[in-house]
Coordinates of C-alpha atoms in Angstrom, one line a residue:
H1 CA 0.0 0.0 0.0
Q2 CA 1.3 3.4 -0.9
F3 CA -0.2 6.8 -0.2
S4 CA 0.9 10.5 0.0
V5 CA 0.3 13.5 2.1
R6 CA 1.0 17.2 1.4
I7 CA 2.6 19.2 4.1
Y8 CA 3.1 23.0 4.1
D9 CA 5.9 24.7 6.1
D10 CA 5.7 28.3 7.5
K11 CA 7.3 29.6 4.3
G12 CA 4.7 28.1 2.0
N13 CA 6.9 25.3 0.6
V14 CA 5.1 22.1 -0.1
Y15 CA 6.4 18.7 0.8
A16 CA 5.1 15.4 -0.5
V17 CA 5.3 12.7 2.2
R18 CA 5.0 9.2 0.9
R19 CA 4.8 6.0 2.8
K20 CA 4.8 2.4 1.7
F21 CA 3.7 -0.6 3.8
N22 CA 4.2 -4.2 2.8
G23 CA 2.8 -5.9 5.8
K24 CA 6.1 -6.1 7.6
K25 CA 8.0 -2.9 7.1
F26 CA 7.1 0.8 6.8
Q27 CA 9.1 3.0 4.4
A28 CA 8.7 6.8 4.4
W29 CA 10.4 9.5 2.4
V30 CA 10.0 13.2 1.9
T31 CA 10.5 15.1 -1.3
Y32 CA 10.3 18.8 -2.2
D33 CA 7.8 19.3 -4.9
F34 CA 9.9 22.0 -6.6
S35 CA 13.0 19.8 -6.9
G36 CA 11.7 16.3 -6.9
T37 CA 14.7 15.0 -4.9
I38 CA 14.5 12.8 -1.9
S39 CA 15.6 14.8 1.2
S40 CA 15.1 12.1 3.8
S41 CA 14.0 8.5 4.2
A42 CA 13.4 5.9 6.9
T43 CA 12.4 2.3 7.4
A44 CA 10.8 0.8 10.5
E45 CA 9.9 -2.7 11.5
C46 CA 6.3 -3.5 12.1
T47 CA 5.6 -4.7 15.7
G48 CA 2.5 -6.6 14.7
L49 CA 0.1 -4.0 16.2
P50 CA -2.2 -2.0 13.9
V51 CA -1.1 1.5 13.1
V52 CA -2.9 4.8 13.3
M53 CA -1.3 7.7 11.5
V54 CA -2.5 11.3 11.9
N55 CA -1.1 13.9 9.6
T56 CA -2.2 17.5 10.2
A57 CA -2.6 19.9 7.2
D58 CA 0.1 22.2 8.4
G59 CA 2.4 19.5 9.6
N60 CA 2.4 21.0 13.1
D61 CA 1.8 19.1 16.4
I62 CA -1.7 19.0 18.0
T63 CA -1.4 21.5 20.9
S64 CA -5.1 22.1 21.9
K65 CA -8.0 20.0 23.1
D66 CA -10.4 22.7 22.1
I67 CA -9.4 23.6 18.6
W68 CA -9.6 21.0 15.8
K69 CA -6.8 20.5 13.4
E70 CA -9.0 20.7 10.3
G71 CA -8.0 19.1 7.0
S72 CA -6.0 16.3 8.6
T73 CA -5.4 12.9 7.0
L74 CA -6.3 9.9 9.1
T75 CA -4.9 6.5 8.2
V76 CA -5.6 3.2 9.9
I77 CA -3.5 0.2 8.9
N78 CA -4.6 -3.2 10.2
S79 CA -2.3 -6.0 11.0
D80 CA -3.5 -7.8 7.9
G81 CA -2.4 -4.8 5.7
S82 CA -6.0 -3.5 5.0
V83 CA -6.1 0.3 5.1
I84 CA -8.5 3.1 5.9
N85 CA -7.3 6.4 4.4
S86 CA -9.6 9.3 5.0
S87 CA -9.8 13.0 5.5
G88 CA -10.8 14.3 8.9
K89 CA -9.7 16.3 11.9
A90 CA -8.0 15.8 15.2
K91 CA -7.5 17.5 18.6
G92 CA -6.4 16.7 22.1
R93 CA -8.7 15.3 24.8
G94 CA -8.8 14.7 28.5
N95 CA -8.6 16.8 31.6
N96 CA -5.5 16.4 33.8
T97 CA -4.2 13.8 31.3
W98 CA -3.8 16.5 28.6
A99 CA -1.0 18.0 30.7
L100 CA 1.0 14.8 30.7
A101 CA 4.0 14.0 28.5
K102 CA 2.1 11.4 26.5
K103 CA -1.1 13.1 25.4
P104 CA -4.5 11.6 24.5
Y105 CA -6.3 12.6 21.3
T106 CA -9.7 12.6 19.6
I107 CA -10.0 11.9 15.8
K108 CA -13.0 12.5 13.6
F109 CA -13.3 11.0 10.1
S110 CA -15.1 13.0 7.5
K111 CA -17.3 10.0 6.9
K112 CA -18.3 7.1 9.1
Q113 CA -15.5 4.4 9.3
S114 CA -15.4 1.0 10.8
P115 CA -11.8 0.4 12.1
F116 CA -11.1 -3.2 13.1
G117 CA -14.7 -4.1 12.3
F118 CA -16.1 -1.9 15.0
P119 CA -19.6 -0.4 14.4
A120 CA -19.1 2.5 12.0
N121 CA -18.8 6.0 13.4
K122 CA -16.9 9.3 12.7
D123 CA -15.6 9.9 16.3
W124 CA -12.9 7.9 18.0
A125 CA -10.7 8.4 21.0
L126 CA -7.0 7.6 21.3
L127 CA -6.2 6.9 24.9
A128 CA -2.6 7.5 26.0
E129 CA -2.9 5.4 29.1
Y130 CA 0.0 7.3 30.7
Y131 CA -0.8 6.2 34.2
D132 CA -1.3 2.6 33.2
R133 CA 2.2 1.2 32.4
T134 CA 0.6 -2.2 31.6
L135 CA -1.7 -0.7 29.0
L136 CA -4.2 -3.4 30.0
R137 CA -6.7 -1.8 32.3
T138 CA -9.1 -0.6 29.6
A139 CA -8.9 -4.0 28.0
F140 CA -9.4 -5.8 31.3
M141 CA -12.4 -3.7 32.4
S142 CA -14.0 -4.0 28.9
A143 CA -13.7 -7.8 29.2
V144 CA -15.3 -7.7 32.6
S145 CA -18.1 -5.4 31.4
R146 CA -19.0 -7.8 28.6
A147 CA -18.7 -10.8 30.9
V148 CA -21.3 -9.4 33.3
G149 CA -23.6 -8.4 30.5
M150 CA -23.5 -4.6 30.6
E151 CA -25.8 -3.0 28.1
W152 CA -22.9 -1.3 26.3
T153 CA -19.1 -1.8 26.4
I154 CA -16.5 0.2 24.5
N155 CA -14.7 -1.4 21.6
Y156 CA -10.9 -1.1 21.9
Q157 CA -7.8 -1.9 20.0
H158 CA -4.1 -1.3 20.9
V159 CA -2.3 0.6 18.1
N160 CA 1.0 2.3 17.3
L161 CA 0.3 6.0 16.8
F162 CA 2.3 8.2 14.5
L163 CA 1.6 11.9 14.4
N164 CA 3.1 13.7 11.4
G165 CA 5.4 10.8 11.0
V166 CA 6.7 10.8 14.6
F167 CA 6.0 7.7 16.7
K168 CA 4.0 8.7 19.8
G169 CA 3.8 5.3 21.4
V170 CA 1.2 2.5 21.9
Y171 CA -2.3 3.9 22.3
V172 CA -5.7 2.4 22.8
L173 CA -8.2 3.3 20.1
T174 CA -11.8 3.2 21.5
D175 CA -15.3 4.4 20.9
K176 CA -16.1 7.9 22.0
V177 CA -18.6 7.7 24.9
E178 CA -21.6 9.5 23.4
E179 CA -25.3 8.9 22.7
A180 CA -25.5 7.2 19.3
N181 CA -27.2 4.2 17.7
N182 CA -24.1 2.0 18.1
R183 CA -22.9 3.5 21.3
V184 CA -24.6 4.7 24.5
K185 CA -28.4 4.2 24.4
V186 CA -30.1 6.8 26.6
E187 CA -33.7 6.6 27.6
K188 CA -35.7 9.4 26.0
R189 CA -37.6 11.5 28.4
L190 CA -39.8 14.6 28.0
D191 CA -37.8 16.7 30.5
A192 CA -34.2 15.9 29.6
T193 CA -31.7 13.3 28.6
Y194 CA -28.3 12.9 30.3
I195 CA -25.0 11.1 30.2
A196 CA -23.4 11.5 33.7
R197 CA -19.7 11.7 34.3
S198 CA -18.0 11.8 37.7
E199 CA -15.4 14.6 38.2
E200 CA -14.3 13.4 41.6
R201 CA -10.7 12.6 42.2
F202 CA -9.6 10.2 44.9
S203 CA -6.2 9.7 46.7
R204 CA -4.9 7.1 49.1
N205 CA -4.8 9.7 51.9
A206 CA -8.3 10.9 51.4
E207 CA -10.5 10.4 54.5

């Protein structure tokens, strides 16, 4: 599979970033469109995990959880080599986790997509799981939720995340918790409809 992304620098120069994936290795190289010469290239071994790549339109990092990076390119590469390549947008997410070194993100496809066979939707979360060094708590609690027959349980998949070609680490791609046909079903009432979220924080020393 091969695809390309345009990146603009602060001087208005355009770079063509191309990547190739053969199921085992990723190859990436960058060319200046006005010269056509290769300025850099890299090859990386595939770990076996699926890959999510987010490339912003301006090539700059995501620095806000309130302002979307419009015009981004969102690519999901499954372990079997199948690819979702779509336009969309991305931004940060979280409360105190947004201030951590490994940041969580929200991505939104321009059209509904079904990564890893999950029910199709536009909105997805990329959890950094910074406080969970095992990266297994979300997976474990989701398994428990399904085992006890909860009405709805998030879908999840561990992925390698690349942001503008830079490896950000192993993340957990999950459903966004929201009212939707394939997500949280909220009883409709005449007065109001709610999804509640606890903002309490607990510590070992709390009385």
